[in-house]
């Protein structure tokens, strides 16, 4: 899916068209695009984004605050007319538009507590977090002081708008916004890649787990596609499950009715949404090791 | 808890006292003890057990079948007057006397199907199995033929009576009836045993997990007591959870807000109830390995 | 270094030019090329080679034997006028043209014993073997029977000529004649590739070791160039030495005056000259692991 | 080999007999024992040693220096009449009484340089060092200042006399003077201890290696005796060699003519002579790991 604009074309548009193109990147604040217009031409997409964030960061405090206040609250259960389509899609990606009543209650209380303390809504780049991580940040940030939170809100807006911008503009120097999770299974009995190992990826929440992907290893012991890619990795905790005894049975290895190792779970957390996480498994029917690889 | 009799004293008892001492080892079948009496003196406890099983195995088929039939069904919800105290205690150890209605239903149906096919109750040494394993054996053994099942029933009776006998008789040559599960945590960053790692042991069932034990590692990286010992290990699937990031935090290692490794789960199965399972963890903040050790 | 001919051009050459181009691939046997000429056009370089070997393998036994006999002996100390430039270069690559007196004596005796038993010289594709491996094969093959050795000689000639052919002819379907040895160092303390680890590669002989390469790891924990590539890997035993304590010292890790791990040697053997050997090191100051990777 | 005296008997001896018993522990300095006599009774052997060292450390500087000067030089090639039998035996344990001419030359030059700079002989507890380590310490300590070296000499004398004392006196509270090196081989293919693996232990010197021990693993994957024990471990570098492919061949594992892993060398250094070093090997035909265990 390619972006609708190229940096080159943006650099040559007149102001109204430029603002129409990237004005919505900043929630209800096309004045940001207007002011950034003066810094053309932009050598890279990253430079365009920095220019826009520069406009925000150098605005008077009042304007910053008004801008921050214009963002929607998290976890609104009903579709609201006054949030941008981007915000709707982003919150939807986390299921924040399909909260249970109890969860809605939790978000409502946190939102209220946050707004009461800081006078603006809790802003977080939801595309970089699991739901558990959003709740953890909510709890943690509630204890910050006002200035820290204003800066944190701007940092999160930088993450949000960077993602929106790279969806709209192609060109040189795109900032890195995508992470990658990959795996690799080595059969340490035969010294060869383990082919045909069923692999499942789960997101581990406080009380439940969600199956994100089921796949299996190819002749090189890897999966044909990365386990996660093409977007930020959501900060959170995951488990990879490897069907090890099925693999060894298929290779003719005689095993106990209940093999010592059957499904091997590897639990790990992601804290760098734009990073590369390689989580391999070196395995025999009685031993395995894993590590953060590269 | 020492056994009430010594092999030496048993060897010198007259028949009535001998039968009173070990007659109940075989369910409602004091004739087994009576017949074994003639083989005195027994050099080892194992020899006594073998002599008693020899009596059963060399009995006429009719008598064997009657003997097998005299065993109680598994999973009877209500206390029944006609089963021995041993059977009650053994089934209670697995929670088979506290089944939910649905589980009771499952056991009732399996018991009925089994009895209809074979004409005798399903016999299994429950002290050697988790509840999941009992159900797995039930399903598997239902497809056996009659002769195989008669022999399997006798094998299970051998396991059951061996355990009952070592509870009653001390002496040389006790058969091995106890297994052991142990662990050991090595900190591969410092090259030293990891002290103070919280360790939890879970039994993993089809749909739930039960916490069996919580402990932590001592200065030698081991637990003061084995994780399981003093009884057969129940055939089944388990998870050890090691609180790795708490350990490294306490050592002053700087970690991400969500460390790559937090709680490390090691899932493994036990198939030898009388075996020694050593399941160590070699760990850094970014890598670990485990294996069946010794 | 590109080959002087393309398969396409070869396919269109008249017989004399064709024979001039590839006739010397088979030692003193341009008749092989002449006969293969009739099978043009060749779809792949591999097909050309198979056609030429097919000519040899389907020749009358006498002609095969004469052809085998026309090969030079191994380890001739003096330059001989009657061996092809290819044979000279191949034997030189192993140092077989610079043997010590004692080694020359060994080769002379083995050559004599072999020739006396079989009536033809010992033929081996030296570019696929270390000197130790050549001697091991010599000793082993001396105990073969005549037919096995005649077939082994032809198999070795296939290896020799395949290498000569891919040096001369470019085109589709080149047979795989190159192996690759690579490594990768992961720092399991930091969960990152280990950059700047000095790596040495040695060939391990019966009594000595020869330093083949010194390099160090880059930011990805790999070496910029494979440790060996662009040719068959010589069958033999090797050691990789990793300067682990220098690496950790440079990272500021406090270590004993004599660190537990200083230089880590990994000894392994190569038995598939055209294979890919990946030999990684996962390391902390107190632990490491290695495996045949992919 | 038990010590000739018990602490209890020493505590009750009159002065002349006490000095005869432990006077030679301090080289040509029976006055140390005489002065320590007044501190009887000693609760532990360690307390006796500390009392004797206390006498030395609280002596006037002149007397300390004279005492230090009375020690023999290292590496005297010829038996000298004026050194104690203990010193002879200690230096002999390292082969310092059988130096080659070149080595004798090295020691002579280092001794001369040291004596010229400091005015007393180089003192080191040779039983705690390999020859390479002695040379390394010699070179390092030559650059110290005089006071540091006087203190280092006393520290080394403490090590020397502690060893001599525990050879002479049995009793409670013996100071720890013995180290231990052990290993353990796990077969990660079968999940069992590897029995029958040939293990060799080498001391690795600057230019040569000395075979210290050959043994093999028992049914528990360990060696019947520790690899080194009953004395301080000499500070230095070692290699353990494990005959891995012989082991797997004996188990019927089909391997290449040159198996990927044949002899696995594990190189490590010992820096704590009184420590316990456990160096296990977890191995398959294609992978292994090792670590400092406990």
PDB file of N, CA and C in Angstrom, chain A residues 80-160:
ATOM      1  N   UNK A  80     -17.390   8.649  18.057  1.00  0.00           N
ATOM      2  CA  UNK A  80     -17.646  10.061  18.260  1.00  0.00           C
ATOM      3  C   UNK A  80     -17.404  10.802  16.962  1.00  0.00           C
ATOM      4  N   UNK A  81     -18.197  11.822  16.764  1.00  0.00           N
ATOM      5  CA  UNK A  81     -18.087  12.561  15.503  1.00  0.00           C
ATOM      6  C   UNK A  81     -16.900  13.492  15.497  1.00  0.00           C
ATOM      7  N   UNK A  82     -16.426  13.804  16.689  1.00  0.00           N
ATOM      8  CA  UNK A  82     -15.409  14.849  16.737  1.00  0.00           C
ATOM      9  C   UNK A  82     -13.972  14.319  16.838  1.00  0.00           C
ATOM     10  N   UNK A  83     -13.722  13.075  16.482  1.00  0.00           N
ATOM     11  CA  UNK A  83     -12.324  12.658  16.411  1.00  0.00           C
ATOM     12  C   UNK A  83     -11.985  12.306  14.977  1.00  0.00           C
ATOM     13  N   UNK A  84     -10.759  12.432  14.633  1.00  0.00           N
ATOM     14  CA  UNK A  84     -10.359  12.204  13.249  1.00  0.00           C
ATOM     15  C   UNK A  84     -10.458  10.727  12.909  1.00  0.00           C
ATOM     16  N   UNK A  85     -10.539  10.461  11.631  1.00  0.00           N
ATOM     17  CA  UNK A  85     -10.590   9.065  11.173  1.00  0.00           C
ATOM     18  C   UNK A  85      -9.324   8.336  11.624  1.00  0.00           C
ATOM     19  N   UNK A  86      -8.187   9.032  11.601  1.00  0.00           N
ATOM     20  CA  UNK A  86      -6.942   8.413  12.065  1.00  0.00           C
ATOM     21  C   UNK A  86      -7.072   7.944  13.505  1.00  0.00           C
ATOM     22  N   UNK A  87      -7.515   8.806  14.355  1.00  0.00           N
ATOM     23  CA  UNK A  87      -7.657   8.431  15.762  1.00  0.00           C
ATOM     24  C   UNK A  87      -8.588   7.246  15.919  1.00  0.00           C
ATOM     25  N   UNK A  88      -9.672   7.262  15.158  1.00  0.00           N
ATOM     26  CA  UNK A  88     -10.588   6.123  15.227  1.00  0.00           C
ATOM     27  C   UNK A  88      -9.896   4.822  14.835  1.00  0.00           C
ATOM     28  N   UNK A  89      -9.158   4.858  13.761  1.00  0.00           N
ATOM     29  CA  UNK A  89      -8.497   3.637  13.281  1.00  0.00           C
ATOM     30  C   UNK A  89      -7.435   3.178  14.274  1.00  0.00           C
ATOM     31  N   UNK A  90      -6.682   4.116  14.802  1.00  0.00           N
ATOM     32  CA  UNK A  90      -5.623   3.740  15.733  1.00  0.00           C
ATOM     33  C   UNK A  90      -6.186   3.092  16.988  1.00  0.00           C
ATOM     34  N   UNK A  91      -7.215   3.694  17.558  1.00  0.00           N
ATOM     35  CA  UNK A  91      -7.778   3.122  18.771  1.00  0.00           C
ATOM     36  C   UNK A  91      -8.466   1.800  18.478  1.00  0.00           C
ATOM     37  N   UNK A  92      -9.037   1.715  17.295  1.00  0.00           N
ATOM     38  CA  UNK A  92      -9.680   0.461  16.907  1.00  0.00           C
ATOM     39  C   UNK A  92      -8.678  -0.676  16.803  1.00  0.00           C
ATOM     40  N   UNK A  93      -7.475  -0.375  16.405  1.00  0.00           N
ATOM     41  CA  UNK A  93      -6.469  -1.422  16.226  1.00  0.00           C
ATOM     42  C   UNK A  93      -6.187  -2.156  17.524  1.00  0.00           C
ATOM     43  N   UNK A  94      -6.440  -1.496  18.624  1.00  0.00           N
ATOM     44  CA  UNK A  94      -6.166  -2.116  19.921  1.00  0.00           C
ATOM     45  C   UNK A  94      -7.432  -2.696  20.528  1.00  0.00           C
ATOM     46  N   UNK A  95      -8.513  -2.561  19.812  1.00  0.00           N
ATOM     47  CA  UNK A  95      -9.775  -3.035  20.357  1.00  0.00           C
ATOM     48  C   UNK A  95     -10.352  -2.064  21.372  1.00  0.00           C
ATOM     49  N   UNK A  96      -9.837  -0.818  21.380  1.00  0.00           N
ATOM     50  CA  UNK A  96     -10.335   0.141  22.364  1.00  0.00           C
ATOM     51  C   UNK A  96     -11.737   0.630  22.007  1.00  0.00           C
ATOM     52  N   UNK A  97     -12.190   0.260  20.803  1.00  0.00           N
ATOM     53  CA  UNK A  97     -13.572   0.613  20.452  1.00  0.00           C
ATOM     54  C   UNK A  97     -14.519  -0.548  20.742  1.00  0.00           C
ATOM     55  N   UNK A  98     -13.980  -1.620  21.290  1.00  0.00           N
ATOM     56  CA  UNK A  98     -14.830  -2.782  21.610  1.00  0.00           C
ATOM     57  C   UNK A  98     -14.584  -3.231  23.045  1.00  0.00           C
ATOM     58  N   UNK A  99     -14.528  -2.290  23.953  1.00  0.00           N
ATOM     59  CA  UNK A  99     -14.250  -2.615  25.348  1.00  0.00           C
ATOM     60  C   UNK A  99     -15.464  -3.245  26.013  1.00  0.00           C
ATOM     61  N   UNK A 100     -15.205  -4.167  26.935  1.00  0.00           N
ATOM     62  CA  UNK A 100     -16.300  -4.697  27.756  1.00  0.00           C
ATOM     63  C   UNK A 100     -16.746  -3.585  28.700  1.00  0.00           C
ATOM     64  N   UNK A 101     -17.844  -3.805  29.362  1.00  0.00           N
ATOM     65  CA  UNK A 101     -18.336  -2.785  30.283  1.00  0.00           C
ATOM     66  C   UNK A 101     -17.327  -2.514  31.396  1.00  0.00           C
ATOM     67  N   UNK A 102     -16.736  -3.604  31.929  1.00  0.00           N
ATOM     68  CA  UNK A 102     -15.790  -3.424  33.030  1.00  0.00           C
ATOM     69  C   UNK A 102     -14.556  -2.650  32.554  1.00  0.00           C
ATOM     70  N   UNK A 103     -14.091  -3.012  31.351  1.00  0.00           N
ATOM     71  CA  UNK A 103     -12.918  -2.314  30.844  1.00  0.00           C
ATOM     72  C   UNK A 103     -13.247  -0.853  30.547  1.00  0.00           C
ATOM     73  N   UNK A 104     -14.419  -0.648  29.996  1.00  0.00           N
ATOM     74  CA  UNK A 104     -14.843   0.716  29.699  1.00  0.00           C
ATOM     75  C   UNK A 104     -14.856   1.542  30.984  1.00  0.00           C
ATOM     76  N   UNK A 105     -15.310   0.887  32.033  1.00  0.00           N
ATOM     77  CA  UNK A 105     -15.345   1.521  33.348  1.00  0.00           C
ATOM     78  C   UNK A 105     -13.922   1.910  33.800  1.00  0.00           C
ATOM     79  N   UNK A 106     -13.011   0.970  33.658  1.00  0.00           N
ATOM     80  CA  UNK A 106     -11.621   1.237  34.030  1.00  0.00           C
ATOM     81  C   UNK A 106     -11.069   2.419  33.246  1.00  0.00           C
ATOM     82  N   UNK A 107     -11.264   2.394  31.940  1.00  0.00           N
ATOM     83  CA  UNK A 107     -10.727   3.480  31.126  1.00  0.00           C
ATOM     84  C   UNK A 107     -11.384   4.804  31.488  1.00  0.00           C
ATOM     85  N   UNK A 108     -12.690   4.743  31.737  1.00  0.00           N
ATOM     86  CA  UNK A 108     -13.408   5.967  32.090  1.00  0.00           C
ATOM     87  C   UNK A 108     -12.847   6.571  33.372  1.00  0.00           C
ATOM     88  N   UNK A 109     -12.598   5.703  34.355  1.00  0.00           N
ATOM     89  CA  UNK A 109     -12.073   6.199  35.633  1.00  0.00           C
ATOM     90  C   UNK A 109     -10.663   6.767  35.475  1.00  0.00           C
ATOM     91  N   UNK A 110      -9.842   6.033  34.712  1.00  0.00           N
ATOM     92  CA  UNK A 110      -8.471   6.516  34.506  1.00  0.00           C
ATOM     93  C   UNK A 110      -8.492   7.834  33.737  1.00  0.00           C
ATOM     94  N   UNK A 111      -9.299   7.895  32.702  1.00  0.00           N
ATOM     95  CA  UNK A 111      -9.402   9.128  31.931  1.00  0.00           C
ATOM     96  C   UNK A 111      -9.824  10.294  32.820  1.00  0.00           C
ATOM     97  N   UNK A 112     -10.819  10.039  33.669  1.00  0.00           N
ATOM     98  CA  UNK A 112     -11.325  11.111  34.531  1.00  0.00           C
ATOM     99  C   UNK A 112     -10.254  11.566  35.515  1.00  0.00           C
ATOM    100  N   UNK A 113      -9.562  10.572  36.123  1.00  0.00           N
ATOM    101  CA  UNK A 113      -8.516  10.906  37.093  1.00  0.00           C
ATOM    102  C   UNK A 113      -7.405  11.698  36.417  1.00  0.00           C
ATOM    103  N   UNK A 114      -7.069  11.272  35.205  1.00  0.00           N
ATOM    104  CA  UNK A 114      -5.983  11.923  34.493  1.00  0.00           C
ATOM    105  C   UNK A 114      -6.372  13.358  34.126  1.00  0.00           C
ATOM    106  N   UNK A 115      -7.573  13.504  33.574  1.00  0.00           N
ATOM    107  CA  UNK A 115      -8.008  14.834  33.135  1.00  0.00           C
ATOM    108  C   UNK A 115      -8.142  15.775  34.344  1.00  0.00           C
ATOM    109  N   UNK A 116      -8.607  15.205  35.445  1.00  0.00           N
ATOM    110  CA  UNK A 116      -8.751  16.056  36.626  1.00  0.00           C
ATOM    111  C   UNK A 116      -7.397  16.561  37.099  1.00  0.00           C
ATOM    112  N   UNK A 117      -6.391  15.661  37.060  1.00  0.00           N
ATOM    113  CA  UNK A 117      -5.064  16.057  37.552  1.00  0.00           C
ATOM    114  C   UNK A 117      -4.376  17.008  36.590  1.00  0.00           C
ATOM    115  N   UNK A 118      -4.460  16.704  35.255  1.00  0.00           N
ATOM    116  CA  UNK A 118      -3.619  17.447  34.312  1.00  0.00           C
ATOM    117  C   UNK A 118      -4.389  18.446  33.450  1.00  0.00           C
ATOM    118  N   UNK A 119      -5.707  18.305  33.375  1.00  0.00           N
ATOM    119  CA  UNK A 119      -6.462  19.265  32.574  1.00  0.00           C
ATOM    120  C   UNK A 119      -6.449  18.973  31.094  1.00  0.00           C
ATOM    121  N   UNK A 120      -5.922  17.837  30.702  1.00  0.00           N
ATOM    122  CA  UNK A 120      -5.973  17.434  29.284  1.00  0.00           C
ATOM    123  C   UNK A 120      -6.083  15.909  29.232  1.00  0.00           C
ATOM    124  N   UNK A 121      -6.470  15.383  28.058  1.00  0.00           N
ATOM    125  CA  UNK A 121      -6.667  13.921  27.982  1.00  0.00           C
ATOM    126  C   UNK A 121      -5.338  13.168  27.963  1.00  0.00           C
ATOM    127  N   UNK A 122      -5.386  11.915  28.396  1.00  0.00           N
ATOM    128  CA  UNK A 122      -4.227  11.029  28.347  1.00  0.00           C
ATOM    129  C   UNK A 122      -3.932  10.690  26.889  1.00  0.00           C
ATOM    130  N   UNK A 123      -2.732  11.041  26.433  1.00  0.00           N
ATOM    131  CA  UNK A 123      -2.366  10.785  25.033  1.00  0.00           C
ATOM    132  C   UNK A 123      -1.263   9.741  24.981  1.00  0.00           C
ATOM    133  N   UNK A 124      -1.461   8.752  24.154  1.00  0.00           N
ATOM    134  CA  UNK A 124      -0.449   7.714  23.988  1.00  0.00           C
ATOM    135  C   UNK A 124      -0.567   7.201  22.566  1.00  0.00           C
ATOM    136  N   UNK A 125       0.540   6.862  21.973  1.00  0.00           N
ATOM    137  CA  UNK A 125       0.538   6.323  20.610  1.00  0.00           C
ATOM    138  C   UNK A 125       0.139   4.860  20.694  1.00  0.00           C
ATOM    139  N   UNK A 126      -1.171   4.588  20.590  1.00  0.00           N
ATOM    140  CA  UNK A 126      -1.667   3.233  20.859  1.00  0.00           C
ATOM    141  C   UNK A 126      -1.100   2.199  19.896  1.00  0.00           C
ATOM    142  N   UNK A 127      -0.681   2.642  18.719  1.00  0.00           N
ATOM    143  CA  UNK A 127      -0.147   1.651  17.775  1.00  0.00           C
ATOM    144  C   UNK A 127       1.191   1.066  18.241  1.00  0.00           C
ATOM    145  N   UNK A 128       1.785   1.661  19.273  1.00  0.00           N
ATOM    146  CA  UNK A 128       3.044   1.129  19.802  1.00  0.00           C
ATOM    147  C   UNK A 128       2.852   0.339  21.100  1.00  0.00           C
ATOM    148  N   UNK A 129       1.615   0.052  21.486  1.00  0.00           N
ATOM    149  CA  UNK A 129       1.371  -0.594  22.781  1.00  0.00           C
ATOM    150  C   UNK A 129       0.309  -1.674  22.689  1.00  0.00           C
ATOM    151  N   UNK A 130       0.481  -2.711  23.508  1.00  0.00           N
ATOM    152  CA  UNK A 130      -0.631  -3.637  23.746  1.00  0.00           C
ATOM    153  C   UNK A 130      -1.581  -2.970  24.735  1.00  0.00           C
ATOM    154  N   UNK A 131      -2.764  -3.547  24.886  1.00  0.00           N
ATOM    155  CA  UNK A 131      -3.722  -2.977  25.814  1.00  0.00           C
ATOM    156  C   UNK A 131      -3.157  -2.971  27.244  1.00  0.00           C
ATOM    157  N   UNK A 132      -2.470  -4.085  27.614  1.00  0.00           N
ATOM    158  CA  UNK A 132      -1.847  -4.125  28.944  1.00  0.00           C
ATOM    159  C   UNK A 132      -0.830  -3.012  29.127  1.00  0.00           C
ATOM    160  N   UNK A 133      -0.095  -2.732  28.067  1.00  0.00           N
ATOM    161  CA  UNK A 133       0.932  -1.704  28.166  1.00  0.00           C
ATOM    162  C   UNK A 133       0.291  -0.319  28.291  1.00  0.00           C
ATOM    163  N   UNK A 134      -0.801  -0.102  27.573  1.00  0.00           N
ATOM    164  CA  UNK A 134      -1.518   1.170  27.707  1.00  0.00           C
ATOM    165  C   UNK A 134      -1.943   1.371  29.166  1.00  0.00           C
ATOM    166  N   UNK A 135      -2.512   0.318  29.759  1.00  0.00           N
ATOM    167  CA  UNK A 135      -2.973   0.433  31.157  1.00  0.00           C
ATOM    168  C   UNK A 135      -1.800   0.671  32.096  1.00  0.00           C
ATOM    169  N   UNK A 136      -0.657   0.000  31.834  1.00  0.00           N
ATOM    170  CA  UNK A 136       0.516   0.181  32.684  1.00  0.00           C
ATOM    171  C   UNK A 136       1.026   1.636  32.592  1.00  0.00           C
ATOM    172  N   UNK A 137       1.039   2.162  31.366  1.00  0.00           N
ATOM    173  CA  UNK A 137       1.497   3.543  31.196  1.00  0.00           C
ATOM    174  C   UNK A 137       0.534   4.519  31.869  1.00  0.00           C
ATOM    175  N   UNK A 138      -0.734   4.219  31.720  1.00  0.00           N
ATOM    176  CA  UNK A 138      -1.755   5.077  32.341  1.00  0.00           C
ATOM    177  C   UNK A 138      -1.470   5.181  33.843  1.00  0.00           C
ATOM    178  N   UNK A 139      -1.334   4.047  34.478  1.00  0.00           N
ATOM    179  CA  UNK A 139      -1.104   4.010  35.928  1.00  0.00           C
ATOM    180  C   UNK A 139       0.203   4.728  36.278  1.00  0.00           C
ATOM    181  N   UNK A 140       1.244   4.475  35.523  1.00  0.00           N
ATOM    182  CA  UNK A 140       2.545   5.060  35.829  1.00  0.00           C
ATOM    183  C   UNK A 140       2.525   6.580  35.626  1.00  0.00           C
ATOM    184  N   UNK A 141       1.948   7.025  34.512  1.00  0.00           N
ATOM    185  CA  UNK A 141       2.016   8.441  34.175  1.00  0.00           C
ATOM    186  C   UNK A 141       1.117   9.293  35.070  1.00  0.00           C
ATOM    187  N   UNK A 142       0.087   8.688  35.655  1.00  0.00           N
ATOM    188  CA  UNK A 142      -0.780   9.421  36.579  1.00  0.00           C
ATOM    189  C   UNK A 142       0.009  10.010  37.747  1.00  0.00           C
ATOM    190  N   UNK A 143       1.158   9.387  38.066  1.00  0.00           N
ATOM    191  CA  UNK A 143       1.929   9.898  39.208  1.00  0.00           C
ATOM    192  C   UNK A 143       2.987  10.924  38.782  1.00  0.00           C
ATOM    193  N   UNK A 144       3.063  11.230  37.496  1.00  0.00           N
ATOM    194  CA  UNK A 144       4.011  12.266  37.042  1.00  0.00           C
ATOM    195  C   UNK A 144       3.551  13.660  37.474  1.00  0.00           C
ATOM    196  N   UNK A 145       4.468  14.645  37.342  1.00  0.00           N
ATOM    197  CA  UNK A 145       4.023  16.024  37.558  1.00  0.00           C
ATOM    198  C   UNK A 145       3.563  16.608  36.221  1.00  0.00           C
ATOM    199  N   UNK A 146       2.976  17.801  36.260  1.00  0.00           N
ATOM    200  CA  UNK A 146       2.317  18.367  35.078  1.00  0.00           C
ATOM    201  C   UNK A 146       3.283  18.601  33.921  1.00  0.00           C
ATOM    202  N   UNK A 147       4.475  19.133  34.227  1.00  0.00           N
ATOM    203  CA  UNK A 147       5.390  19.456  33.136  1.00  0.00           C
ATOM    204  C   UNK A 147       5.874  18.182  32.445  1.00  0.00           C
ATOM    205  N   UNK A 148       6.216  17.185  33.259  1.00  0.00           N
ATOM    206  CA  UNK A 148       6.645  15.908  32.672  1.00  0.00           C
ATOM    207  C   UNK A 148       5.562  15.367  31.752  1.00  0.00           C
ATOM    208  N   UNK A 149       4.304  15.458  32.204  1.00  0.00           N
ATOM    209  CA  UNK A 149       3.228  14.896  31.392  1.00  0.00           C
ATOM    210  C   UNK A 149       2.992  15.703  30.112  1.00  0.00           C
ATOM    211  N   UNK A 150       3.173  17.037  30.195  1.00  0.00           N
ATOM    212  CA  UNK A 150       3.001  17.824  28.969  1.00  0.00           C
ATOM    213  C   UNK A 150       4.053  17.401  27.955  1.00  0.00           C
ATOM    214  N   UNK A 151       5.280  17.209  28.441  1.00  0.00           N
ATOM    215  CA  UNK A 151       6.347  16.764  27.529  1.00  0.00           C
ATOM    216  C   UNK A 151       6.100  15.342  27.026  1.00  0.00           C
ATOM    217  N   UNK A 152       5.631  14.493  27.924  1.00  0.00           N
ATOM    218  CA  UNK A 152       5.340  13.118  27.498  1.00  0.00           C
ATOM    219  C   UNK A 152       4.243  13.109  26.456  1.00  0.00           C
ATOM    220  N   UNK A 153       3.226  13.960  26.647  1.00  0.00           N
ATOM    221  CA  UNK A 153       2.141  14.044  25.664  1.00  0.00           C
ATOM    222  C   UNK A 153       2.694  14.459  24.303  1.00  0.00           C
ATOM    223  N   UNK A 154       3.613  15.444  24.292  1.00  0.00           N
ATOM    224  CA  UNK A 154       4.200  15.872  23.012  1.00  0.00           C
ATOM    225  C   UNK A 154       5.043  14.750  22.396  1.00  0.00           C
ATOM    226  N   UNK A 155       5.774  14.012  23.241  1.00  0.00           N
ATOM    227  CA  UNK A 155       6.557  12.887  22.721  1.00  0.00           C
ATOM    228  C   UNK A 155       5.645  11.841  22.076  1.00  0.00           C
ATOM    229  N   UNK A 156       4.531  11.571  22.737  1.00  0.00           N
ATOM    230  CA  UNK A 156       3.601  10.582  22.187  1.00  0.00           C
ATOM    231  C   UNK A 156       2.975  11.112  20.892  1.00  0.00           C
ATOM    232  N   UNK A 157       2.675  12.419  20.872  1.00  0.00           N
ATOM    233  CA  UNK A 157       2.139  13.017  19.639  1.00  0.00           C
ATOM    234  C   UNK A 157       3.167  12.895  18.515  1.00  0.00           C
ATOM    235  N   UNK A 158       4.451  13.020  18.857  1.00  0.00           N
ATOM    236  CA  UNK A 158       5.485  12.834  17.841  1.00  0.00           C
ATOM    237  C   UNK A 158       5.426  11.419  17.273  1.00  0.00           C
ATOM    238  N   UNK A 159       5.240  10.418  18.152  1.00  0.00           N
ATOM    239  CA  UNK A 159       5.117   9.038  17.659  1.00  0.00           C
ATOM    240  C   UNK A 159       3.882   8.876  16.779  1.00  0.00           C
ATOM    241  N   UNK A 160       2.760   9.441  17.257  1.00  0.00           N
ATOM    242  CA  UNK A 160       1.496   9.319  16.526  1.00  0.00           C
ATOM    243  C   UNK A 160       1.609   9.951  15.139  1.00  0.00           C
TER     244      UNK A 160
END
